Tab-separated table of N, CA and C in Angstrom:
chain	number	residue	atom	x	y	z
I	1	ALA	N	-35.250	1.849	4.403
I	1	ALA	CA	-36.597	1.582	3.934
I	1	ALA	C	-36.871	0.118	3.916
I	2	ASP	N	-38.210	-0.420	3.994
I	2	ASP	CA	-38.359	-1.762	4.096
I	2	ASP	C	-38.280	-2.441	2.734
I	3	PRO	N	-37.389	-3.358	2.543
I	3	PRO	CA	-37.207	-3.926	1.239
I	3	PRO	C	-38.448	-4.675	0.753
I	4	GLY	N	-39.337	-5.192	1.559
I	4	GLY	CA	-40.638	-5.737	1.129
I	4	GLY	C	-41.406	-4.670	0.615
I	5	ALA	N	-41.571	-3.502	1.271
I	5	ALA	CA	-42.463	-2.514	0.797
I	5	ALA	C	-41.869	-2.060	-0.696
I	6	ARG	N	-40.552	-2.039	-0.807
I	6	ARG	CA	-40.135	-1.551	-2.024
I	6	ARG	C	-40.364	-2.579	-3.243
I	7	ALA	N	-40.294	-3.817	-2.796
I	7	ALA	CA	-40.511	-4.942	-3.781
I	7	ALA	C	-42.132	-4.816	-4.214
I	8	ARG	N	-42.853	-4.545	-3.190
I	8	ARG	CA	-44.269	-4.451	-3.642
I	8	ARG	C	-44.666	-3.170	-4.393
I	9	ALA	N	-43.962	-2.252	-4.134
I	9	ALA	CA	-44.052	-0.964	-5.053
I	9	ALA	C	-43.640	-1.273	-6.550
I	10	VAL	N	-42.433	-1.868	-6.563
I	10	VAL	CA	-41.926	-2.238	-7.914
I	10	VAL	C	-42.834	-3.155	-8.621
I	11	LEU	N	-43.514	-4.096	-8.022
I	11	LEU	CA	-44.317	-4.999	-8.623
I	11	LEU	C	-45.681	-4.265	-9.073
I	12	ALA	N	-46.233	-3.341	-8.092
I	12	ALA	CA	-47.349	-2.560	-8.597
I	12	ALA	C	-46.925	-1.696	-9.826
I	13	ARG	N	-45.861	-1.084	-9.844
I	13	ARG	CA	-45.378	-0.233	-11.045
I	13	ARG	C	-45.326	-1.114	-12.273
I	14	ILE	N	-44.795	-2.288	-12.012
I	14	ILE	CA	-44.659	-3.060	-13.274
I	14	ILE	C	-46.042	-3.392	-13.798
I	15	GLU	N	-46.910	-3.953	-13.068
I	15	GLU	CA	-48.177	-4.241	-13.460
I	15	GLU	C	-48.891	-3.100	-13.986
I	16	ALA	N	-48.812	-1.885	-13.391
I	16	ALA	CA	-49.440	-0.719	-13.957
I	16	ALA	C	-48.924	-0.409	-15.446
I	17	SER	N	-47.673	-0.627	-15.538
I	17	SER	CA	-47.071	-0.378	-16.813
I	17	SER	C	-47.709	-1.084	-18.023
I	18	PHE	N	-48.206	-2.367	-17.754
I	18	PHE	CA	-48.879	-3.273	-18.704
I	18	PHE	C	-50.142	-2.593	-19.223
I	19	GLY	N	-50.847	-1.836	-18.280
I	19	GLY	CA	-51.963	-1.029	-18.733
I	19	GLY	C	-51.732	0.026	-19.616
I	20	ALA	N	-50.644	0.864	-19.149
I	20	ALA	CA	-50.073	1.997	-19.953
I	20	ALA	C	-49.581	1.511	-21.355
I	21	TYR	N	-48.910	0.302	-21.376
I	21	TYR	CA	-48.377	-0.137	-22.638
I	21	TYR	C	-49.476	-0.528	-23.636
I	22	ASP	N	-50.582	-1.193	-23.084
I	22	ASP	CA	-51.753	-1.465	-23.908
I	22	ASP	C	-52.314	-0.353	-24.283
I	23	GLU	N	-52.556	0.819	-23.552
I	23	GLU	CA	-53.080	2.055	-24.148
I	23	GLU	C	-52.317	2.555	-25.072
I	24	ARG	N	-51.059	2.761	-25.002
I	24	ARG	CA	-50.169	3.310	-26.147
I	24	ARG	C	-50.215	2.507	-27.293
I	25	ARG	N	-50.076	1.205	-27.011
I	25	ARG	CA	-50.129	0.272	-28.327
I	25	ARG	C	-51.267	0.512	-29.113
I	26	MET	N	-52.460	0.493	-28.477
I	26	MET	CA	-53.754	0.606	-29.219
I	26	MET	C	-53.818	1.987	-29.874
I	27	ALA	N	-53.427	3.055	-29.138
I	27	ALA	CA	-53.399	4.285	-29.631
I	27	ALA	C	-52.480	4.374	-31.008
I	28	LEU	N	-51.373	3.688	-30.916
I	28	LEU	CA	-50.495	3.811	-32.042
I	28	LEU	C	-51.100	2.818	-33.170
I	29	ALA	N	-51.712	1.765	-32.895
I	29	ALA	CA	-52.288	0.978	-33.907
I	29	ALA	C	-53.371	1.838	-34.608
I	30	GLY	N	-54.138	2.510	-33.868
I	30	GLY	CA	-55.208	3.307	-34.528
I	30	GLY	C	-54.594	4.496	-35.351
I	31	ALA	N	-53.626	5.111	-34.822
I	31	ALA	CA	-52.911	6.147	-35.635
I	31	ALA	C	-52.329	5.644	-36.954
I	32	ARG	N	-51.774	4.373	-36.815
I	32	ARG	CA	-51.200	3.940	-38.050
I	32	ARG	C	-52.024	2.843	-38.900
I	33	SER	N	-53.350	2.741	-38.586
I	33	SER	CA	-54.096	1.821	-39.219
I	33	SER	C	-54.215	1.936	-40.800
I	34	HIS	N	-53.844	3.174	-41.377
I	34	HIS	CA	-53.794	3.297	-42.838
I	34	HIS	C	-52.711	2.728	-43.397
I	35	CYS	N	-51.476	2.433	-42.657
I	35	CYS	CA	-50.246	1.959	-43.117
I	35	CYS	C	-50.301	0.264	-43.010
I	36	GLN	N	-49.957	-0.319	-44.220
I	36	GLN	CA	-50.008	-1.818	-44.246
I	36	GLN	C	-48.612	-2.383	-44.134
I	37	CYS	N	-47.449	-1.654	-43.824
I	37	CYS	CA	-46.311	-2.157	-43.790
I	37	CYS	C	-46.172	-3.140	-42.585
I	38	GLY	N	-45.219	-4.195	-42.605
I	38	GLY	CA	-45.192	-5.188	-41.561
I	38	GLY	C	-45.198	-4.554	-40.180
I	39	ALA	N	-44.393	-3.649	-39.900
I	39	ALA	CA	-44.369	-3.072	-38.575
I	39	ALA	C	-45.695	-2.556	-38.089
I	40	CYS	N	-46.300	-1.633	-38.888
I	40	CYS	CA	-47.611	-0.912	-38.622
I	40	CYS	C	-48.749	-2.135	-38.439
I	41	ALA	N	-48.741	-3.163	-39.407
I	41	ALA	CA	-49.778	-4.078	-39.337
I	41	ALA	C	-49.686	-4.955	-38.185
I	42	ASN	N	-48.554	-5.084	-37.486
I	42	ASN	CA	-48.454	-5.978	-36.491
I	42	ASN	C	-48.395	-5.384	-35.045
I	43	ILE	N	-48.634	-4.049	-34.954
I	43	ILE	CA	-48.690	-3.293	-33.599
I	43	ILE	C	-49.519	-3.987	-32.653
I	44	GLY	N	-50.725	-4.511	-33.012
I	44	GLY	CA	-51.594	-5.213	-32.283
I	44	GLY	C	-51.183	-6.410	-31.578
I	45	ALA	N	-50.113	-7.094	-32.107
I	45	ALA	CA	-49.618	-8.352	-31.764
I	45	ALA	C	-48.391	-8.197	-30.826
I	46	LEU	N	-48.031	-6.883	-30.603
I	46	LEU	CA	-46.957	-6.669	-29.660
I	46	LEU	C	-47.290	-7.056	-28.250
I	47	SER	N	-46.293	-7.519	-27.471
I	47	SER	CA	-46.681	-7.953	-26.020
I	47	SER	C	-45.501	-7.464	-25.055
I	48	LEU	N	-45.839	-7.585	-23.955
I	48	LEU	CA	-44.797	-7.198	-22.799
I	48	LEU	C	-44.746	-8.288	-21.888
I	49	LYS	N	-43.356	-8.388	-21.315
I	49	LYS	CA	-43.058	-9.443	-20.413
I	49	LYS	C	-42.169	-8.666	-19.362
I	50	ALA	N	-42.180	-9.044	-18.170
I	50	ALA	CA	-41.228	-8.419	-17.168
I	50	ALA	C	-40.636	-9.554	-16.217
I	51	LEU	N	-39.359	-9.389	-15.923
I	51	LEU	CA	-38.654	-10.266	-15.103
I	51	LEU	C	-38.112	-9.418	-13.932
I	52	LEU	N	-38.383	-10.019	-12.620
I	52	LEU	CA	-37.953	-9.353	-11.485
I	52	LEU	C	-37.095	-10.328	-10.627
I	53	HIS	N	-36.073	-9.653	-10.140
I	53	HIS	CA	-34.982	-10.470	-9.388
I	53	HIS	C	-34.352	-9.438	-8.305
I	54	ALA	N	-33.922	-9.895	-7.284
I	54	ALA	CA	-33.304	-8.981	-6.282
I	54	ALA	C	-31.893	-9.652	-6.045
I	55	GLY	N	-30.843	-8.694	-6.193
I	55	GLY	CA	-29.581	-9.033	-5.842
I	55	GLY	C	-28.557	-7.829	-6.023
I	56	GLU	N	-27.393	-8.093	-5.560
I	56	GLU	CA	-26.348	-6.963	-5.514
I	56	GLU	C	-25.790	-6.932	-6.912
I	57	VAL	N	-25.715	-5.706	-7.551
I	57	VAL	CA	-25.138	-5.561	-8.747
I	57	VAL	C	-24.025	-4.419	-8.714
I	58	ALA	N	-23.205	-4.425	-9.645
I	58	ALA	CA	-22.051	-3.341	-9.608
I	58	ALA	C	-22.581	-2.441	-10.759
I	59	HIS	N	-22.258	-1.096	-10.322
I	59	HIS	CA	-22.578	-0.021	-11.253
I	59	HIS	C	-21.276	0.350	-11.912
I	60	LYS	N	-21.234	0.506	-13.175
I	60	LYS	CA	-20.107	1.017	-13.885
I	60	LYS	C	-20.336	1.825	-15.067
I	61	ARG	N	-19.544	2.490	-15.424
I	61	ARG	CA	-19.601	3.509	-16.674
I	61	ARG	C	-18.787	2.902	-17.721
I	62	VAL	N	-19.344	2.779	-18.905
I	62	VAL	CA	-18.740	2.164	-20.116
I	62	VAL	C	-19.034	3.067	-21.329
I	63	ARG	N	-18.097	3.810	-21.776
I	63	ARG	CA	-18.101	4.728	-22.874
I	63	ARG	C	-19.241	5.785	-22.523
I	64	GLY	N	-19.241	6.266	-21.312
I	64	GLY	CA	-20.153	7.326	-20.778
I	64	GLY	C	-21.574	6.884	-20.446
I	65	LEU	N	-21.827	5.536	-20.592
I	65	LEU	CA	-23.062	5.025	-20.268
I	65	LEU	C	-23.049	4.278	-18.910
I	66	HIS	N	-24.160	4.329	-18.152
I	66	HIS	CA	-24.100	3.681	-16.903
I	66	HIS	C	-24.654	2.215	-17.171
I	67	GLU	N	-24.022	1.277	-16.759
I	67	GLU	CA	-24.401	-0.072	-16.759
I	67	GLU	C	-24.438	-0.874	-15.469
I	68	LEU	N	-25.266	-1.901	-15.405
I	68	LEU	CA	-25.244	-2.771	-14.180
I	68	LEU	C	-24.445	-4.023	-14.674
I	69	ALA	N	-23.690	-4.600	-13.676
I	69	ALA	CA	-23.033	-5.759	-14.100
I	69	ALA	C	-23.091	-6.671	-12.891
I	70	GLY	N	-22.775	-7.988	-13.060
I	70	GLY	CA	-22.806	-8.982	-11.974
I	70	GLY	C	-23.702	-10.150	-12.317
I	71	GLU	N	-23.492	-11.161	-11.330
I	71	GLU	CA	-24.340	-12.388	-11.545
I	71	GLU	C	-25.885	-12.211	-11.729
I	72	PRO	N	-26.447	-11.240	-10.883
I	72	PRO	CA	-27.945	-11.128	-11.000
I	72	PRO	C	-28.424	-10.594	-12.423
I	73	VAL	N	-27.318	-9.801	-13.011
I	73	VAL	CA	-27.761	-9.334	-14.384
I	73	VAL	C	-27.554	-10.470	-15.350
I	74	ILE	N	-26.536	-11.256	-15.183
I	74	ILE	CA	-26.404	-12.366	-16.002
I	74	ILE	C	-27.604	-13.283	-15.989
I	75	LEU	N	-27.983	-13.622	-14.696
I	75	LEU	CA	-29.112	-14.495	-14.419
I	75	LEU	C	-30.387	-13.986	-15.055
I	76	ILE	N	-30.762	-12.728	-14.995
I	76	ILE	CA	-31.904	-12.195	-15.751
I	76	ILE	C	-31.805	-12.385	-17.294
I	77	HIS	N	-30.740	-12.021	-17.635
I	77	HIS	CA	-30.469	-12.121	-19.159
I	77	HIS	C	-30.799	-13.528	-19.669
I	78	ARG	N	-30.250	-14.526	-18.882
I	78	ARG	CA	-30.362	-15.984	-19.149
I	78	ARG	C	-31.968	-16.452	-18.966
I	79	LEU	N	-32.545	-15.757	-17.986
I	79	LEU	CA	-33.948	-16.261	-17.871
I	79	LEU	C	-34.886	-15.630	-18.888
I	80	LEU	N	-34.374	-14.676	-19.729
I	80	LEU	CA	-35.164	-14.318	-20.842
I	80	LEU	C	-35.566	-15.460	-21.681
I	81	LYS	N	-34.603	-16.403	-21.891
I	81	LYS	CA	-35.033	-17.643	-22.518
I	81	LYS	C	-35.701	-18.666	-21.566
I	82	ASN	N	-36.944	-18.719	-21.276
I	82	ASN	CA	-37.604	-19.492	-20.429
I	82	ASN	C	-38.743	-20.297	-21.119
I	83	GLY	N	-39.325	-21.196	-20.292
I	83	GLY	CA	-40.376	-22.065	-20.837
I	83	GLY	C	-41.808	-21.475	-20.441
I	84	VAL	N	-41.961	-20.274	-20.144
I	84	VAL	CA	-43.302	-19.909	-19.644
I	84	VAL	C	-44.443	-19.981	-20.810
I	85	GLY	N	-44.053	-19.586	-22.012
I	85	GLY	CA	-44.940	-20.029	-23.016
I	85	GLY	C	-46.219	-19.013	-23.029
I	86	ALA	N	-46.225	-17.954	-22.467
I	86	ALA	CA	-47.283	-17.007	-22.511
I	86	ALA	C	-46.825	-15.738	-23.148
I	87	PRO	N	-47.690	-15.085	-23.809
I	87	PRO	CA	-47.308	-13.816	-24.537
I	87	PRO	C	-47.137	-12.680	-23.629
I	88	ARG	N	-47.647	-12.773	-22.348
I	88	ARG	CA	-47.446	-11.494	-21.497
I	88	ARG	C	-47.482	-12.098	-20.102
I	89	TYR	N	-46.452	-11.721	-19.302
I	89	TYR	CA	-46.332	-12.151	-17.848
I	89	TYR	C	-45.334	-11.425	-17.034
I	90	VAL	N	-45.388	-11.643	-15.857
I	90	VAL	CA	-44.398	-11.233	-14.722
I	90	VAL	C	-43.716	-12.495	-14.306
I	91	LEU	N	-42.404	-12.526	-14.559
I	91	LEU	CA	-41.612	-13.729	-13.954
I	91	LEU	C	-40.745	-13.187	-12.831
I	92	MET	N	-40.923	-13.956	-11.746
I	92	MET	CA	-40.043	-13.568	-10.513
I	92	MET	C	-39.076	-14.734	-10.096
I	93	THR	N	-37.912	-14.315	-9.672
I	93	THR	CA	-37.118	-15.290	-9.066
I	93	THR	C	-37.537	-15.530	-7.511
I	94	ASP	N	-37.114	-16.554	-6.885
I	94	ASP	CA	-37.348	-16.818	-5.468
I	94	ASP	C	-36.913	-15.476	-4.715
I	95	ALA	N	-35.715	-14.939	-4.965
I	95	ALA	CA	-35.186	-13.720	-4.255
I	95	ALA	C	-36.260	-12.628	-4.199
I	96	PHE	N	-36.755	-12.406	-5.380
I	96	PHE	CA	-37.814	-11.303	-5.511
I	96	PHE	C	-39.079	-11.633	-4.689
I	97	ARG	N	-39.529	-12.890	-5.011
I	97	ARG	CA	-40.736	-13.370	-4.313
I	97	ARG	C	-40.753	-13.309	-2.872
I	98	GLU	N	-39.713	-13.807	-2.196
I	98	GLU	CA	-39.448	-13.708	-0.882
I	98	GLU	C	-39.504	-12.321	-0.187
I	99	LEU	N	-39.196	-11.260	-0.949
I	99	LEU	CA	-39.339	-9.973	-0.477
I	99	LEU	C	-40.761	-9.476	-0.405
I	100	LEU	N	-41.639	-10.106	-1.421
I	100	LEU	CA	-42.897	-9.692	-1.331
I	100	LEU	C	-43.696	-10.184	-0.165
I	101	GLY	N	-43.223	-11.303	0.494
I	101	GLY	CA	-43.855	-11.892	1.707
I	101	GLY	C	-45.450	-12.130	1.488
I	102	ALA	N	-46.137	-11.612	2.443
I	102	ALA	CA	-47.592	-11.807	2.409
I	102	ALA	C	-48.159	-11.030	1.387
I	103	GLY	N	-47.470	-9.983	0.935
I	103	GLY	CA	-47.927	-9.056	-0.215
I	103	GLY	C	-47.968	-9.689	-1.623
I	104	ALA	N	-47.478	-10.915	-1.722
I	104	ALA	CA	-47.413	-11.635	-3.050
I	104	ALA	C	-48.661	-11.875	-3.753
I	105	PRO	N	-49.027	-11.655	-4.941
I	105	PRO	CA	-50.170	-11.940	-5.507
I	105	PRO	C	-50.178	-13.519	-5.870
I	106	PRO	N	-51.178	-14.139	-6.248
I	106	PRO	CA	-51.205	-15.497	-6.706
I	106	PRO	C	-50.213	-15.647	-7.865
I	107	LEU	N	-49.430	-16.792	-7.586
I	107	LEU	CA	-48.331	-16.913	-8.510
I	107	LEU	C	-48.255	-18.456	-8.852
I	108	ASP	N	-47.921	-18.837	-9.994
I	108	ASP	CA	-47.613	-20.226	-10.464
I	108	ASP	C	-46.092	-20.541	-10.290
I	109	ALA	N	-45.714	-21.554	-9.621
I	109	ALA	CA	-44.271	-21.961	-9.477
I	109	ALA	C	-43.913	-22.895	-10.688
I	110	ALA	N	-42.666	-22.626	-11.156
I	110	ALA	CA	-42.115	-23.459	-12.211
I	110	ALA	C	-40.638	-23.650	-11.918
I	111	THR	N	-39.991	-24.424	-12.575
I	111	THR	CA	-38.456	-24.590	-12.428
I	111	THR	C	-37.956	-24.270	-13.899
I	112	GLU	N	-36.887	-23.381	-13.723
I	112	GLU	CA	-36.033	-23.135	-14.975
I	112	GLU	C	-34.735	-23.639	-14.899
I	113	HIS	N	-34.023	-23.657	-15.979
I	113	HIS	CA	-32.660	-24.315	-15.986
I	113	HIS	C	-31.677	-23.257	-16.701
I	114	PRO	N	-31.562	-22.107	-16.188
I	114	PRO	CA	-30.734	-21.194	-17.004
I	114	PRO	C	-29.304	-21.583	-17.161
I	115	ASP	N	-28.747	-21.519	-18.348
I	115	ASP	CA	-27.385	-21.763	-18.636
I	115	ASP	C	-26.427	-21.201	-17.574
I	116	GLY	N	-25.522	-22.154	-17.032
I	116	GLY	CA	-24.531	-21.701	-16.089
I	116	GLY	C	-25.088	-21.464	-14.736
I	117	PHE	N	-26.299	-21.845	-14.377
I	117	PHE	CA	-26.849	-21.809	-13.087
I	117	PHE	C	-27.475	-23.076	-12.588
I	118	ASP	N	-27.549	-23.200	-11.389
I	118	ASP	CA	-28.364	-24.545	-10.946
I	118	ASP	C	-29.882	-24.211	-11.247
I	119	PRO	N	-30.582	-25.371	-11.526
I	119	PRO	CA	-31.982	-25.254	-11.586
I	119	PRO	C	-32.637	-24.377	-10.511
I	120	MET	N	-33.594	-23.572	-10.849
I	120	MET	CA	-34.174	-22.754	-9.782
I	120	MET	C	-35.740	-22.596	-10.104
I	121	ARG	N	-36.241	-22.408	-8.976
I	121	ARG	CA	-37.739	-22.171	-8.951
I	121	ARG	C	-37.956	-20.644	-9.334
I	122	ILE	N	-38.900	-20.368	-10.240
I	122	ILE	CA	-39.313	-19.191	-10.569
I	122	ILE	C	-40.879	-19.076	-10.257
I	123	TRP	N	-41.427	-17.867	-10.273
I	123	TRP	CA	-42.926	-17.606	-10.045
I	123	TRP	C	-43.358	-16.720	-11.024
I	124	VAL	N	-44.510	-17.155	-11.662
I	124	VAL	CA	-44.996	-16.560	-12.866
I	124	VAL	C	-46.477	-16.053	-12.457
I	125	ARG	N	-46.735	-14.808	-13.000
I	125	ARG	CA	-48.067	-14.357	-13.052
I	125	ARG	C	-48.309	-13.979	-14.492
I	126	ARG	N	-49.376	-14.864	-15.093
I	126	ARG	CA	-49.596	-14.666	-16.283
I	126	ARG	C	-50.765	-13.800	-16.674
I	127	GLU	N	-51.682	-13.652	-15.768
I	127	GLU	CA	-52.802	-12.652	-16.000
I	127	GLU	C	-53.096	-11.844	-15.049
I	128	PRO	N	-52.117	-11.120	-14.492
I	128	PRO	CA	-52.268	-10.045	-13.520
I	128	PRO	C	-52.748	-8.776	-14.285
I	129	LEU	N	-52.372	-8.785	-15.462
I	129	LEU	CA	-52.213	-7.601	-16.186
I	129	LEU	C	-53.434	-7.212	-17.025
I	130	SER	N	-53.502	-5.868	-17.291
I	130	SER	CA	-54.639	-5.341	-18.059
I	130	SER	C	-54.931	-6.147	-19.256
I	131	ARG	N	-55.907	-6.233	-19.785
I	131	ARG	CA	-56.205	-6.971	-21.083
I	131	ARG	C	-56.246	-5.932	-22.159
I	132	PRO	N	-55.687	-6.302	-23.360
I	132	PRO	CA	-55.813	-5.518	-24.601
I	132	PRO	C	-57.188	-5.139	-24.917
I	133	ALA	N	-57.406	-3.958	-25.341
I	133	ALA	CA	-58.710	-3.583	-25.886
I	133	ALA	C	-59.177	-4.092	-27.081
């Protein structure tokens, strides 16, 4: 199968998940509006972020659980600490962005310095996503 088509399908699913997340978050906030505990009172402030990368990973079983391992997994984990500074976004590495080719949405370029890796260009889409109601 075409890796670019798969990458575009992944991005479409990720972006659609923001809308589904918002719908569920708002329904939960409505259902829990009578409760004033810290968790229920802050449901409306919850947000979602997605990080997309392409690379080879190892599949392994640890205590009966399936896990992914390898440098791409470490990179994504380290990119969780980034300077994007937005409450909701999709962050892509060059490796994922290149797979999108001409099908890439408008993206902002930035440079990140993940621990243990060379500085790298990332691509960010801050507002592709459905807006909270």
